[in-house]
mmCIF file of C-alpha atoms (C1' of nucleotides) in Angstrom:
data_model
loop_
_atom_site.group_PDB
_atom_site.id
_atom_site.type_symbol
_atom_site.label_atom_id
_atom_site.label_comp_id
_atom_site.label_asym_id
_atom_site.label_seq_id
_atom_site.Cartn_x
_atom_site.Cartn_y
_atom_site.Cartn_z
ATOM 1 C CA UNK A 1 -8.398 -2.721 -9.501
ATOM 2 C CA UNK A 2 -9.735 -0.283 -11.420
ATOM 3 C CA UNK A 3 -9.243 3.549 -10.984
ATOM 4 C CA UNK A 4 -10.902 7.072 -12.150
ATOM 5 C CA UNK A 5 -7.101 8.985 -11.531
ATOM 6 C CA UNK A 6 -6.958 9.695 -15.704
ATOM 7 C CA UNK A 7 -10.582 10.721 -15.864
ATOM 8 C CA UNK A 8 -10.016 13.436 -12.881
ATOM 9 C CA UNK A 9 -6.972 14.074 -13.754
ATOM 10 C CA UNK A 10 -8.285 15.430 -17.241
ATOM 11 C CA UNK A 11 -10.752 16.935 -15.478
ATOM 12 C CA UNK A 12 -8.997 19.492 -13.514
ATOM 13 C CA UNK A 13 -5.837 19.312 -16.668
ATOM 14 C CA UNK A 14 -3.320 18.002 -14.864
ATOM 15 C CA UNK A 15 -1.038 16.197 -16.430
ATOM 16 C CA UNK A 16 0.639 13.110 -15.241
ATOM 17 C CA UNK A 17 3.778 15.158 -14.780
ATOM 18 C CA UNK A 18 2.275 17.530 -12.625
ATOM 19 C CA UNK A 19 0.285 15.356 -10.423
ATOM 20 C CA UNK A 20 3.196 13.102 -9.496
ATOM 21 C CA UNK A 21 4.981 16.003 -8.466
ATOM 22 C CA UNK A 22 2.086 17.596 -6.358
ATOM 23 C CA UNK A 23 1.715 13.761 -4.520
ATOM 24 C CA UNK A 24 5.739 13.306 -4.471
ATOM 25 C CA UNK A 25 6.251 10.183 -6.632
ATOM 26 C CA UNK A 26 7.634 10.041 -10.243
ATOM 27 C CA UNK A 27 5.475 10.297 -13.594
ATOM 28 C CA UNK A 28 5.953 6.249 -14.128
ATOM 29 C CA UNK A 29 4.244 5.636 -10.583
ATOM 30 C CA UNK A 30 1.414 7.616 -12.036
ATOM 31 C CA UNK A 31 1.061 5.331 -15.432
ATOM 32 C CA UNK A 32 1.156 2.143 -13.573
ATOM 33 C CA UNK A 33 -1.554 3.364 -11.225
ATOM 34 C CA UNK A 34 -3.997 4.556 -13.797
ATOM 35 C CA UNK A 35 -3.064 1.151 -15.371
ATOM 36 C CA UNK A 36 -4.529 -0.125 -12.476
ATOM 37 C CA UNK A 37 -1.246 -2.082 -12.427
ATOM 38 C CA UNK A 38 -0.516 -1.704 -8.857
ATOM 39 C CA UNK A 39 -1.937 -1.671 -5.769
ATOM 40 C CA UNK A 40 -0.802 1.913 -4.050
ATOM 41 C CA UNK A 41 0.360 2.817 -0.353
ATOM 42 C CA UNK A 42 -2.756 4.053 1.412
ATOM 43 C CA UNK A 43 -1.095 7.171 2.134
ATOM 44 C CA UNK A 44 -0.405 7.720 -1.572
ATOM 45 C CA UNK A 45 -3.633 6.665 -2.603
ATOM 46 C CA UNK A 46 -5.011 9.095 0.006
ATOM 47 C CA UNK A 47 -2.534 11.850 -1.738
ATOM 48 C CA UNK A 48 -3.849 11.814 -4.928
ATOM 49 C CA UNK A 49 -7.962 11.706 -3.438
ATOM 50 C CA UNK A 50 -6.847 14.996 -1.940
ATOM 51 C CA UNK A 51 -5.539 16.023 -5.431
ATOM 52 C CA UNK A 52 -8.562 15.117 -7.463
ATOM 53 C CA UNK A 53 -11.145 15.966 -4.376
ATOM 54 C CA UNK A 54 -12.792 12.578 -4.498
ATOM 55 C CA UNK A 55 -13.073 9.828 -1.736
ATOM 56 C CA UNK A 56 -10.824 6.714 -1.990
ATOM 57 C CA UNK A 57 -13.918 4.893 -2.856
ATOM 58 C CA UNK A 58 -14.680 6.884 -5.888
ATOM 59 C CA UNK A 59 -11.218 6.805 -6.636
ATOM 60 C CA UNK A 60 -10.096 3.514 -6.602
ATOM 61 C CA UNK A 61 -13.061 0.566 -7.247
ATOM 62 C CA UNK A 62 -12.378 -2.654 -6.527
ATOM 63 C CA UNK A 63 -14.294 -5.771 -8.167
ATOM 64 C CA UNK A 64 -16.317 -7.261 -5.514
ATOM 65 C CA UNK A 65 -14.819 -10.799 -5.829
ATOM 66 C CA UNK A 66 -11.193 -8.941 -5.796
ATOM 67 C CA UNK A 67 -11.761 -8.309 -2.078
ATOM 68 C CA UNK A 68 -12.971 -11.576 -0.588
ATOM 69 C CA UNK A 69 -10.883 -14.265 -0.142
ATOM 70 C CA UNK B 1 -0.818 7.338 10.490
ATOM 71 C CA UNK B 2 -3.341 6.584 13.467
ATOM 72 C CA UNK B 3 -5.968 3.734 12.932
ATOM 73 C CA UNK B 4 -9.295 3.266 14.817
ATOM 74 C CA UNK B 5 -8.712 -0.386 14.234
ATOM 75 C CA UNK B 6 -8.428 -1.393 17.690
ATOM 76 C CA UNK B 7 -11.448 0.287 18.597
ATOM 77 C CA UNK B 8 -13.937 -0.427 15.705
ATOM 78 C CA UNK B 9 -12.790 -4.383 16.492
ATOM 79 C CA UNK B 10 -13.855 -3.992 19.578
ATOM 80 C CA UNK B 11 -16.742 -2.947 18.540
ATOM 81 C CA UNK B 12 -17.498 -5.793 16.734
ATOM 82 C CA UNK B 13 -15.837 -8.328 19.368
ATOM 83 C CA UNK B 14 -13.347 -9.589 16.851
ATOM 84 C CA UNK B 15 -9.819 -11.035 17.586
ATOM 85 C CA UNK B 16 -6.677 -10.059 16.127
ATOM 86 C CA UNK B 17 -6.636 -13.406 14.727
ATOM 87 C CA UNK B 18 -10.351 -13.469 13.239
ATOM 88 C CA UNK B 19 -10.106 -10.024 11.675
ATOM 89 C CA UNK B 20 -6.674 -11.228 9.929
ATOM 90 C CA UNK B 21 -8.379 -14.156 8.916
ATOM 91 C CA UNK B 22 -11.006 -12.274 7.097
ATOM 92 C CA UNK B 23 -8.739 -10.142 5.335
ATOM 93 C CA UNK B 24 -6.068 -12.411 4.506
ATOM 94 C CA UNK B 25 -3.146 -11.664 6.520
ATOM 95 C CA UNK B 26 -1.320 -12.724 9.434
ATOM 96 C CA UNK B 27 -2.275 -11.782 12.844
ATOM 97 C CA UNK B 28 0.760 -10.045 13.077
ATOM 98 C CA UNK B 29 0.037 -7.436 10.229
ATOM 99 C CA UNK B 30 -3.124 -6.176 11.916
ATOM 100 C CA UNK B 31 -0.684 -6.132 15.342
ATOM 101 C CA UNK B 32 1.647 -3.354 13.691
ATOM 102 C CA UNK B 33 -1.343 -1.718 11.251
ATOM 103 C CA UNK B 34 -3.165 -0.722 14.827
ATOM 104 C CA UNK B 35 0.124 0.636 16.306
ATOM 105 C CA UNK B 36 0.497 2.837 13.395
ATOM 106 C CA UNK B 37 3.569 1.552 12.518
ATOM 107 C CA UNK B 38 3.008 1.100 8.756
ATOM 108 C CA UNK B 39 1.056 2.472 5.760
ATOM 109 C CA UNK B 40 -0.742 -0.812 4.497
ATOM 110 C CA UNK B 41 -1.923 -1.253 1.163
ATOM 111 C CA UNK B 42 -4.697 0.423 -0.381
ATOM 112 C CA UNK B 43 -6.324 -3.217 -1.011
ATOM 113 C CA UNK B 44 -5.452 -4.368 2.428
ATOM 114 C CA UNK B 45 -6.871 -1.218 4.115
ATOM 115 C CA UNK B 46 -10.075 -1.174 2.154
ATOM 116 C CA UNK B 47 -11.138 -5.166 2.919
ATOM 117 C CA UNK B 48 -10.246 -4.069 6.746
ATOM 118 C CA UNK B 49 -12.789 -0.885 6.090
ATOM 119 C CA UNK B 50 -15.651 -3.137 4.974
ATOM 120 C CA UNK B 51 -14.947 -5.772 7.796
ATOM 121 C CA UNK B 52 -15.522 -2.651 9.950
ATOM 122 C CA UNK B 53 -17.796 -1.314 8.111
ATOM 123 C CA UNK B 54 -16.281 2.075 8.560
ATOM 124 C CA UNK B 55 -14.821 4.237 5.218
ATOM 125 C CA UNK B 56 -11.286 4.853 4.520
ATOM 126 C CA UNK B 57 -11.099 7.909 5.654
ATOM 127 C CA UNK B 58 -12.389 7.372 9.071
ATOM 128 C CA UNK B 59 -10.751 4.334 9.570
ATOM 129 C CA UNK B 60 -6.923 5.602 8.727
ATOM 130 C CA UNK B 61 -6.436 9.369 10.262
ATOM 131 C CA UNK B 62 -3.475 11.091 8.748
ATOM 132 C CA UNK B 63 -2.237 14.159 10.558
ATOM 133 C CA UNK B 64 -1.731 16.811 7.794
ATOM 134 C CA UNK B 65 2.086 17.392 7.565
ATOM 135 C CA UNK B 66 2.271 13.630 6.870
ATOM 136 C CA UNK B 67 0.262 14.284 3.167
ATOM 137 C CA UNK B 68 1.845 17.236 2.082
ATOM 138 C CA UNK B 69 5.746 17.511 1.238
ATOM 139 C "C1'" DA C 1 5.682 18.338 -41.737
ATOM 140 C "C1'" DC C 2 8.051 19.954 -37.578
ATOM 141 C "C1'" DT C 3 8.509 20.574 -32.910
ATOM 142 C "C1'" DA C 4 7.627 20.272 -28.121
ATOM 143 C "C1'" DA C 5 5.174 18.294 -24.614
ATOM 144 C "C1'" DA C 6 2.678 14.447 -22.847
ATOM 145 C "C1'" DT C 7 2.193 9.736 -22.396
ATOM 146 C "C1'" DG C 8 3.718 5.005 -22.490
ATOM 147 C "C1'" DT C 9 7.340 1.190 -22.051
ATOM 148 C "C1'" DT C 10 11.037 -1.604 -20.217
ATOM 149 C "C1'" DA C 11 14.758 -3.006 -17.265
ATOM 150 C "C1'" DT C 12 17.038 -2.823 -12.959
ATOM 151 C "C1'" DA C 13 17.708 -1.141 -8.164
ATOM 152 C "C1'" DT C 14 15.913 0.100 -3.682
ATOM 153 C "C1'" DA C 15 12.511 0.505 -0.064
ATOM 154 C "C1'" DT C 16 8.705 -1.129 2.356
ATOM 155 C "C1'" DT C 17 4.978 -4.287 3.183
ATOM 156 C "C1'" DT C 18 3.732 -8.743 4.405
ATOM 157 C "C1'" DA C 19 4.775 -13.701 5.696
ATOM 158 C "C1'" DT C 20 6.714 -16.813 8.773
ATOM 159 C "C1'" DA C 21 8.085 -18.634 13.072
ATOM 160 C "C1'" DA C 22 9.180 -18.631 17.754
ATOM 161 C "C1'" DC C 23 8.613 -16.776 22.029
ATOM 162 C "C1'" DA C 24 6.850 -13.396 25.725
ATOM 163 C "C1'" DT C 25 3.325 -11.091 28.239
ATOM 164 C "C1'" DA C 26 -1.357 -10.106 29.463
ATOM 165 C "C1'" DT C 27 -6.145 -11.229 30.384
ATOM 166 C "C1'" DA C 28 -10.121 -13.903 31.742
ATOM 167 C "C1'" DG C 29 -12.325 -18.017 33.478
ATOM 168 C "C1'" DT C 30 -12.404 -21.857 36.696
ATOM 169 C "C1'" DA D 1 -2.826 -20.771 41.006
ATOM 170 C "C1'" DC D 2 -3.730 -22.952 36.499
ATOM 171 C "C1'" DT D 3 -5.079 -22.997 31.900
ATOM 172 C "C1'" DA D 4 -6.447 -21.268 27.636
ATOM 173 C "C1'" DT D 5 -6.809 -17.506 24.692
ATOM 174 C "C1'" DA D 6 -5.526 -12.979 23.195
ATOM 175 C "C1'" DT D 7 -2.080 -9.720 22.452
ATOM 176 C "C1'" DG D 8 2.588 -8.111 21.785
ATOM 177 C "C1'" DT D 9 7.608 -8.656 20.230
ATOM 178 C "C1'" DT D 10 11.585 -9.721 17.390
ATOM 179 C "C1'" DA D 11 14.264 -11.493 13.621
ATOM 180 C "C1'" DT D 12 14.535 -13.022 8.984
ATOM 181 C "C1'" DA D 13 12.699 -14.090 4.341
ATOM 182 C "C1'" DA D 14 9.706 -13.219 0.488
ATOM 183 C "C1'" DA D 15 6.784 -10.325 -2.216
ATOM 184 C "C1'" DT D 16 5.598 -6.035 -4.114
ATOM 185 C "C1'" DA D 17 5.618 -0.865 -4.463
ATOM 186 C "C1'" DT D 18 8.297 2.742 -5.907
ATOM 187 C "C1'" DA D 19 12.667 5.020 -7.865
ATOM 188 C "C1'" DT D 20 15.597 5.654 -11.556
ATOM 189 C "C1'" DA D 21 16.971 6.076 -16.227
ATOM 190 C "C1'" DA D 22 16.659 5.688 -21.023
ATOM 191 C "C1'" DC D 23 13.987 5.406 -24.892
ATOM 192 C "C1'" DA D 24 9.464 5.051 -27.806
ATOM 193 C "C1'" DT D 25 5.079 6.668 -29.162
ATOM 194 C "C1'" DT D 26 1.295 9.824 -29.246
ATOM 195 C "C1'" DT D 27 -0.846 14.336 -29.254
ATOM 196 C "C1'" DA D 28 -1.354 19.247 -30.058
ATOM 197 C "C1'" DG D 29 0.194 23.502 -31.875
ATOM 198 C "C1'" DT D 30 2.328 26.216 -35.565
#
DNA sequence: ACTAAATGTTATATATTTATAACATATAGT
DNA sequence: ACTATATGTTATAAATATATAACATTTAGT
């Protein structure tokens, strides 16, 4: 999985700090997600969207062949 | 969390059992994701959005208190 | 070059999702 | 009423997300 979080994140200057606070999970959770290391909650996916005011699907992009099994 | 699951399966006459086989998981993980009673994975909930062809966000309805804390 | 802040890393613990299995109840067709 | 299929329930085990803490590296400002 691939995700845009570091790109919007820049984009309104958060910093990782900041927006793990603001979503309520700690700065490391935050790394490993823009890692696209882990797979997130929905609900904490849908946190940060909220954040960065972009849709989950803009957010988080999946490889095509990463969904069908 | 509510889920229009339930309905949008419906919709598409699809068993508990053939939806779960399409995403990958057991019957019994769509049984509690329609009751609400947890917050599935962001991969999980986005192969169950393109089985019903329905985004994220109106597939999964959070009430508002439940994003903010 | 120094410093402070931001980012990245690693290891371990805890919480929660998901799997598995077995059984119970409901629903629809005949 | 019987049967088959769909749905719901419960308990336990396994897998994975997230917390926590401690330290390392990078970046930006002065």
């Amino acid at each position: 999985m691939k995700t845009r979080i570091k790109e919007l994140r820049a984009r309104y200057s958060l910093t990782q700090a900041e927006l793990a606070r603001r979503v309520g999970v700690r700065r490391e959770t935050i790394v490993f997600l823009e890692k696209g290391e882990y797979n997130p909650s929905l609900k904490l996916a849908v946190k940060i969207c909220r954040e960065l005011n972009t849709p989950v699907e803009e957010l988080f992009l999946f490889e095509d062949n990463e969904l069908d099994k």
